[in-house]
JSON list of C-alpha atoms in Angstrom, two decimals:
[
{"chain": "O", "resi": 1, "resn": "MET", "atom": "CA", "xyz": [0.00, 0.00, 0.00]},
{"chain": "O", "resi": 2, "resn": "ARG", "atom": "CA", "xyz": [1.36, 3.43, -0.96]},
{"chain": "O", "resi": 3, "resn": "ILE", "atom": "CA", "xyz": [-0.55, 6.51, 0.09]},
{"chain": "O", "resi": 4, "resn": "TRP", "atom": "CA", "xyz": [1.48, 9.13, -1.75]},
{"chain": "O", "resi": 5, "resn": "SER", "atom": "CA", "xyz": [2.28, 12.45, -0.10]},
{"chain": "O", "resi": 6, "resn": "LEU", "atom": "CA", "xyz": [3.03, 13.81, -3.57]},
{"chain": "O", "resi": 7, "resn": "HIS", "atom": "CA", "xyz": [0.44, 15.76, -5.50]},
{"chain": "O", "resi": 8, "resn": "PRO", "atom": "CA", "xyz": [-1.69, 13.25, -7.44]},
{"chain": "O", "resi": 9, "resn": "ALA", "atom": "CA", "xyz": [-1.04, 15.17, -10.68]},
{"chain": "O", "resi": 10, "resn": "TYR", "atom": "CA", "xyz": [2.40, 13.51, -10.79]},
{"chain": "O", "resi": 11, "resn": "LEU", "atom": "CA", "xyz": [0.97, 9.99, -10.79]},
{"chain": "O", "resi": 12, "resn": "ASP", "atom": "CA", "xyz": [0.50, 8.12, -14.02]},
{"chain": "O", "resi": 13, "resn": "ARG", "atom": "CA", "xyz": [-2.82, 6.43, -14.75]},
{"chain": "O", "resi": 14, "resn": "GLN", "atom": "CA", "xyz": [-1.81, 3.20, -13.04]},
{"chain": "O", "resi": 15, "resn": "GLY", "atom": "CA", "xyz": [-0.50, 5.06, -10.01]},
{"chain": "O", "resi": 16, "resn": "LEU", "atom": "CA", "xyz": [-3.60, 7.20, -9.60]},
{"chain": "O", "resi": 17, "resn": "VAL", "atom": "CA", "xyz": [-5.98, 4.24, -9.88]},
{"chain": "O", "resi": 18, "resn": "ALA", "atom": "CA", "xyz": [-3.87, 2.14, -7.50]},
{"chain": "O", "resi": 19, "resn": "CYS", "atom": "CA", "xyz": [-3.64, 4.99, -5.00]},
{"chain": "O", "resi": 20, "resn": "TRP", "atom": "CA", "xyz": [-7.43, 5.44, -5.13]},
{"chain": "O", "resi": 21, "resn": "ARG", "atom": "CA", "xyz": [-8.03, 1.73, -4.48]},
{"chain": "O", "resi": 22, "resn": "GLU", "atom": "CA", "xyz": [-5.42, 1.50, -1.75]},
{"chain": "O", "resi": 23, "resn": "SER", "atom": "CA", "xyz": [-6.73, 4.65, -0.06]},
{"chain": "O", "resi": 24, "resn": "LEU", "atom": "CA", "xyz": [-10.25, 3.21, -0.10]},
{"chain": "O", "resi": 25, "resn": "LEU", "atom": "CA", "xyz": [-8.81, 0.14, 1.61]},
{"chain": "O", "resi": 26, "resn": "ALA", "atom": "CA", "xyz": [-7.11, 2.43, 4.13]},
{"chain": "O", "resi": 27, "resn": "GLN", "atom": "CA", "xyz": [-10.49, 4.06, 4.79]},
{"chain": "O", "resi": 28, "resn": "LYS", "atom": "CA", "xyz": [-11.96, 0.63, 5.56]},
{"chain": "O", "resi": 29, "resn": "VAL", "atom": "CA", "xyz": [-9.08, -0.16, 7.89]},
{"chain": "O", "resi": 30, "resn": "LEU", "atom": "CA", "xyz": [-9.49, 3.15, 9.73]},
{"chain": "O", "resi": 31, "resn": "ALA", "atom": "CA", "xyz": [-13.23, 2.51, 10.03]},
{"chain": "O", "resi": 32, "resn": "GLY", "atom": "CA", "xyz": [-12.56, -0.92, 11.56]},
{"chain": "O", "resi": 33, "resn": "LEU", "atom": "CA", "xyz": [-14.24, -2.72, 8.65]},
{"chain": "O", "resi": 34, "resn": "THR", "atom": "CA", "xyz": [-11.39, -5.09, 7.82]},
{"chain": "O", "resi": 35, "resn": "ARG", "atom": "CA", "xyz": [-8.89, -7.21, 9.71]},
{"chain": "O", "resi": 36, "resn": "GLY", "atom": "CA", "xyz": [-6.08, -6.83, 7.18]},
{"chain": "O", "resi": 37, "resn": "TYR", "atom": "CA", "xyz": [-3.56, -3.99, 7.05]},
{"chain": "O", "resi": 38, "resn": "THR", "atom": "CA", "xyz": [-4.49, -2.78, 10.55]},
{"chain": "O", "resi": 39, "resn": "HIS", "atom": "CA", "xyz": [-0.85, -2.17, 11.42]},
{"chain": "O", "resi": 40, "resn": "HIS", "atom": "CA", "xyz": [0.21, -0.67, 8.10]},
{"chain": "O", "resi": 41, "resn": "PRO", "atom": "CA", "xyz": [2.75, 2.09, 8.84]},
{"chain": "O", "resi": 42, "resn": "GLN", "atom": "CA", "xyz": [1.34, 4.60, 6.34]},
{"chain": "O", "resi": 43, "resn": "LEU", "atom": "CA", "xyz": [-1.89, 4.80, 8.34]},
{"chain": "O", "resi": 44, "resn": "ALA", "atom": "CA", "xyz": [-0.04, 6.30, 11.33]},
{"chain": "O", "resi": 45, "resn": "ARG", "atom": "CA", "xyz": [-0.39, 9.84, 9.99]},
{"chain": "O", "resi": 46, "resn": "PHE", "atom": "CA", "xyz": [-4.17, 9.49, 9.85]},
{"chain": "O", "resi": 47, "resn": "ARG", "atom": "CA", "xyz": [-4.51, 7.75, 13.20]},
{"chain": "O", "resi": 48, "resn": "VAL", "atom": "CA", "xyz": [-3.05, 10.75, 15.05]},
{"chain": "O", "resi": 49, "resn": "LEU", "atom": "CA", "xyz": [-5.97, 12.90, 13.90]},
{"chain": "O", "resi": 50, "resn": "ASP", "atom": "CA", "xyz": [-9.05, 13.49, 16.05]},
{"chain": "O", "resi": 51, "resn": "ASP", "atom": "CA", "xyz": [-11.05, 12.07, 13.16]},
{"chain": "O", "resi": 52, "resn": "PRO", "atom": "CA", "xyz": [-8.98, 9.65, 11.05]},
{"chain": "O", "resi": 53, "resn": "LEU", "atom": "CA", "xyz": [-11.88, 9.08, 8.64]},
{"chain": "O", "resi": 54, "resn": "ALA", "atom": "CA", "xyz": [-12.04, 12.80, 7.93]},
{"chain": "O", "resi": 55, "resn": "GLY", "atom": "CA", "xyz": [-8.32, 12.73, 7.18]},
{"chain": "O", "resi": 56, "resn": "ILE", "atom": "CA", "xyz": [-8.47, 9.84, 4.75]},
{"chain": "O", "resi": 57, "resn": "GLY", "atom": "CA", "xyz": [-11.64, 11.36, 3.28]},
{"chain": "O", "resi": 58, "resn": "ALA", "atom": "CA", "xyz": [-9.80, 14.61, 2.57]},
{"chain": "O", "resi": 59, "resn": "TYR", "atom": "CA", "xyz": [-6.98, 12.58, 1.02]},
{"chain": "O", "resi": 60, "resn": "LEU", "atom": "CA", "xyz": [-9.40, 10.66, -1.18]},
{"chain": "O", "resi": 61, "resn": "ARG", "atom": "CA", "xyz": [-11.06, 13.93, -2.17]},
{"chain": "O", "resi": 62, "resn": "GLY", "atom": "CA", "xyz": [-7.73, 15.13, -3.59]},
{"chain": "O", "resi": 63, "resn": "LEU", "atom": "CA", "xyz": [-7.46, 11.96, -5.67]},
{"chain": "O", "resi": 64, "resn": "LEU", "atom": "CA", "xyz": [-11.06, 12.32, -6.81]},
{"chain": "O", "resi": 65, "resn": "ASP", "atom": "CA", "xyz": [-10.43, 15.90, -7.93]},
{"chain": "O", "resi": 66, "resn": "GLU", "atom": "CA", "xyz": [-7.37, 14.86, -9.95]},
{"chain": "O", "resi": 67, "resn": "ALA", "atom": "CA", "xyz": [-9.27, 11.98, -11.52]},
{"chain": "O", "resi": 68, "resn": "GLY", "atom": "CA", "xyz": [-12.01, 14.39, -12.56]},
{"chain": "O", "resi": 69, "resn": "LEU", "atom": "CA", "xyz": [-9.48, 16.70, -14.21]},
{"chain": "O", "resi": 70, "resn": "ARG", "atom": "CA", "xyz": [-8.30, 13.74, -16.28]},
{"chain": "O", "resi": 71, "resn": "GLY", "atom": "CA", "xyz": [-11.80, 12.69, -17.26]},
{"chain": "O", "resi": 72, "resn": "TYR", "atom": "CA", "xyz": [-11.84, 9.59, -15.05]},
{"chain": "O", "resi": 73, "resn": "ARG", "atom": "CA", "xyz": [-15.00, 8.69, -13.19]},
{"chain": "O", "resi": 74, "resn": "PHE", "atom": "CA", "xyz": [-14.12, 7.63, -9.65]},
{"chain": "O", "resi": 75, "resn": "ASP", "atom": "CA", "xyz": [-17.13, 6.98, -7.41]},
{"chain": "O", "resi": 76, "resn": "ALA", "atom": "CA", "xyz": [-17.35, 9.88, -4.94]},
{"chain": "O", "resi": 77, "resn": "THR", "atom": "CA", "xyz": [-19.98, 8.04, -2.89]},
{"chain": "O", "resi": 78, "resn": "ARG", "atom": "CA", "xyz": [-17.29, 5.65, -1.67]},
{"chain": "O", "resi": 79, "resn": "ILE", "atom": "CA", "xyz": [-15.69, 8.41, 0.43]},
{"chain": "O", "resi": 80, "resn": "THR", "atom": "CA", "xyz": [-17.12, 8.28, 3.96]},
{"chain": "O", "resi": 81, "resn": "LYS", "atom": "CA", "xyz": [-16.25, 11.89, 4.87]},
{"chain": "O", "resi": 82, "resn": "PRO", "atom": "CA", "xyz": [-15.30, 13.75, 1.68]},
{"chain": "O", "resi": 83, "resn": "ASP", "atom": "CA", "xyz": [-15.69, 17.36, 2.74]},
{"chain": "O", "resi": 84, "resn": "GLU", "atom": "CA", "xyz": [-14.14, 17.71, 6.19]},
{"chain": "O", "resi": 85, "resn": "ALA", "atom": "CA", "xyz": [-11.52, 20.46, 6.65]},
{"chain": "O", "resi": 86, "resn": "VAL", "atom": "CA", "xyz": [-8.33, 18.62, 7.56]},
{"chain": "O", "resi": 87, "resn": "ALA", "atom": "CA", "xyz": [-4.67, 19.57, 7.26]},
{"chain": "O", "resi": 88, "resn": "LEU", "atom": "CA", "xyz": [-1.57, 17.47, 7.79]},
{"chain": "O", "resi": 89, "resn": "THR", "atom": "CA", "xyz": [2.13, 18.10, 7.41]},
{"chain": "O", "resi": 90, "resn": "VAL", "atom": "CA", "xyz": [4.68, 16.18, 5.40]},
{"chain": "O", "resi": 91, "resn": "THR", "atom": "CA", "xyz": [8.43, 16.63, 5.60]},
{"chain": "O", "resi": 92, "resn": "ARG", "atom": "CA", "xyz": [10.55, 17.66, 2.65]},
{"chain": "O", "resi": 93, "resn": "GLY", "atom": "CA", "xyz": [12.60, 14.51, 3.23]},
{"chain": "O", "resi": 94, "resn": "GLN", "atom": "CA", "xyz": [9.48, 12.38, 2.84]},
{"chain": "O", "resi": 95, "resn": "LEU", "atom": "CA", "xyz": [8.55, 14.15, -0.39]},
{"chain": "O", "resi": 96, "resn": "ASP", "atom": "CA", "xyz": [12.08, 13.72, -1.73]},
{"chain": "O", "resi": 97, "resn": "LEU", "atom": "CA", "xyz": [12.04, 10.00, -0.93]},
{"chain": "O", "resi": 98, "resn": "GLU", "atom": "CA", "xyz": [8.65, 9.56, -2.58]},
{"chain": "O", "resi": 99, "resn": "THR", "atom": "CA", "xyz": [9.76, 11.56, -5.61]},
{"chain": "O", "resi": 100, "resn": "ALA", "atom": "CA", "xyz": [12.69, 9.17, -6.14]},
{"chain": "O", "resi": 101, "resn": "HIS", "atom": "CA", "xyz": [10.38, 6.19, -5.63]},
{"chain": "O", "resi": 102, "resn": "LEU", "atom": "CA", "xyz": [7.85, 7.54, -8.13]},
{"chain": "O", "resi": 103, "resn": "LEU", "atom": "CA", "xyz": [10.57, 8.42, -10.64]},
{"chain": "O", "resi": 104, "resn": "ALA", "atom": "CA", "xyz": [11.74, 4.79, -10.63]},
{"chain": "O", "resi": 105, "resn": "LYS", "atom": "CA", "xyz": [8.18, 3.59, -11.21]},
{"chain": "O", "resi": 106, "resn": "LEU", "atom": "CA", "xyz": [7.56, 6.10, -14.01]},
{"chain": "O", "resi": 107, "resn": "MET", "atom": "CA", "xyz": [10.80, 5.22, -15.79]},
{"chain": "O", "resi": 108, "resn": "GLU", "atom": "CA", "xyz": [9.67, 1.61, -15.87]},
{"chain": "O", "resi": 109, "resn": "ARG", "atom": "CA", "xyz": [6.00, 1.87, -16.80]},
{"chain": "O", "resi": 110, "resn": "SER", "atom": "CA", "xyz": [5.32, 5.44, -18.06]},
{"chain": "O", "resi": 111, "resn": "PRO", "atom": "CA", "xyz": [8.55, 7.01, -19.30]},
{"chain": "O", "resi": 112, "resn": "ASP", "atom": "CA", "xyz": [6.61, 9.75, -21.10]},
{"chain": "O", "resi": 113, "resn": "ARG", "atom": "CA", "xyz": [5.59, 11.17, -17.68]},
{"chain": "O", "resi": 114, "resn": "VAL", "atom": "CA", "xyz": [9.16, 11.46, -16.36]},
{"chain": "O", "resi": 115, "resn": "ALA", "atom": "CA", "xyz": [9.70, 14.85, -18.01]},
{"chain": "O", "resi": 116, "resn": "GLY", "atom": "CA", "xyz": [6.67, 16.23, -16.14]},
{"chain": "O", "resi": 117, "resn": "LEU", "atom": "CA", "xyz": [8.09, 15.39, -12.74]},
{"chain": "O", "resi": 118, "resn": "PRO", "atom": "CA", "xyz": [9.83, 18.44, -11.25]},
{"chain": "O", "resi": 119, "resn": "ALA", "atom": "CA", "xyz": [13.16, 18.36, -9.43]},
{"chain": "O", "resi": 120, "resn": "PRO", "atom": "CA", "xyz": [12.70, 17.21, -5.80]},
{"chain": "O", "resi": 121, "resn": "PRO", "atom": "CA", "xyz": [12.81, 20.68, -4.21]},
{"chain": "O", "resi": 122, "resn": "ASP", "atom": "CA", "xyz": [9.97, 21.81, -6.50]},
{"chain": "O", "resi": 123, "resn": "VAL", "atom": "CA", "xyz": [7.66, 18.83, -6.04]},
{"chain": "O", "resi": 124, "resn": "LEU", "atom": "CA", "xyz": [4.30, 19.80, -4.57]},
{"chain": "O", "resi": 125, "resn": "PRO", "atom": "CA", "xyz": [2.47, 17.76, -1.94]},
{"chain": "O", "resi": 126, "resn": "HIS", "atom": "CA", "xyz": [-1.02, 16.33, -2.09]},
{"chain": "O", "resi": 127, "resn": "PRO", "atom": "CA", "xyz": [-3.43, 19.21, -1.27]},
{"chain": "O", "resi": 128, "resn": "LEU", "atom": "CA", "xyz": [-4.03, 17.73, 2.19]},
{"chain": "O", "resi": 129, "resn": "PHE", "atom": "CA", "xyz": [-0.40, 18.34, 3.20]},
{"chain": "O", "resi": 130, "resn": "THR", "atom": "CA", "xyz": [1.73, 21.34, 4.07]},
{"chain": "O", "resi": 131, "resn": "VAL", "atom": "CA", "xyz": [5.48, 20.83, 3.64]},
{"chain": "O", "resi": 132, "resn": "VAL", "atom": "CA", "xyz": [7.75, 21.27, 6.66]},
{"chain": "O", "resi": 133, "resn": "PRO", "atom": "CA", "xyz": [11.52, 20.74, 6.92]},
{"chain": "O", "resi": 134, "resn": "GLY", "atom": "CA", "xyz": [12.70, 17.35, 8.07]},
{"chain": "O", "resi": 135, "resn": "PRO", "atom": "CA", "xyz": [13.80, 13.85, 7.10]},
{"chain": "O", "resi": 136, "resn": "ALA", "atom": "CA", "xyz": [11.65, 11.00, 5.82]},
{"chain": "O", "resi": 137, "resn": "ALA", "atom": "CA", "xyz": [8.83, 10.00, 8.16]},
{"chain": "O", "resi": 138, "resn": "ASP", "atom": "CA", "xyz": [9.46, 7.53, 10.96]},
{"chain": "O", "resi": 139, "resn": "TRP", "atom": "CA", "xyz": [6.76, 5.25, 9.58]},
{"chain": "O", "resi": 140, "resn": "GLU", "atom": "CA", "xyz": [8.36, 5.10, 6.11]},
{"chain": "O", "resi": 141, "resn": "ARG", "atom": "CA", "xyz": [9.66, 1.65, 5.23]},
{"chain": "O", "resi": 142, "resn": "ALA", "atom": "CA", "xyz": [11.21, 2.50, 1.87]},
{"chain": "O", "resi": 143, "resn": "ARG", "atom": "CA", "xyz": [14.69, 3.99, 2.17]},
{"chain": "O", "resi": 144, "resn": "PRO", "atom": "CA", "xyz": [16.71, 5.94, -0.40]}
]
């Protein structure tokens, strides 16, 4: 499961669809509707919120908006709490790590999208996140 901190505009078609599906699974986990993935490290940032479902809902909303811009039809009714005002932070180190991870994926499956990926210091976060200085997140399992 990869819940990208990067802006969804950088994801290729496969990445955006996979992120949508995996984030819907994360929503189920946070709602207590599944026994799998309950200890997945990427869910830690949502669990610290007063309302984790609002957090993942805001995240899913960002994916839904990007899908709409591309002409995809994701089902908005699958988001439990799509319109809650939530804000999270992400470190620059986390964004840099994810940028390198995404770059490797794009080079393999969508090389035409590589040119659209900015240099790490210019990469924007998902609209849910505000960038703060710091290293990769403690919960991150992938390492540079």
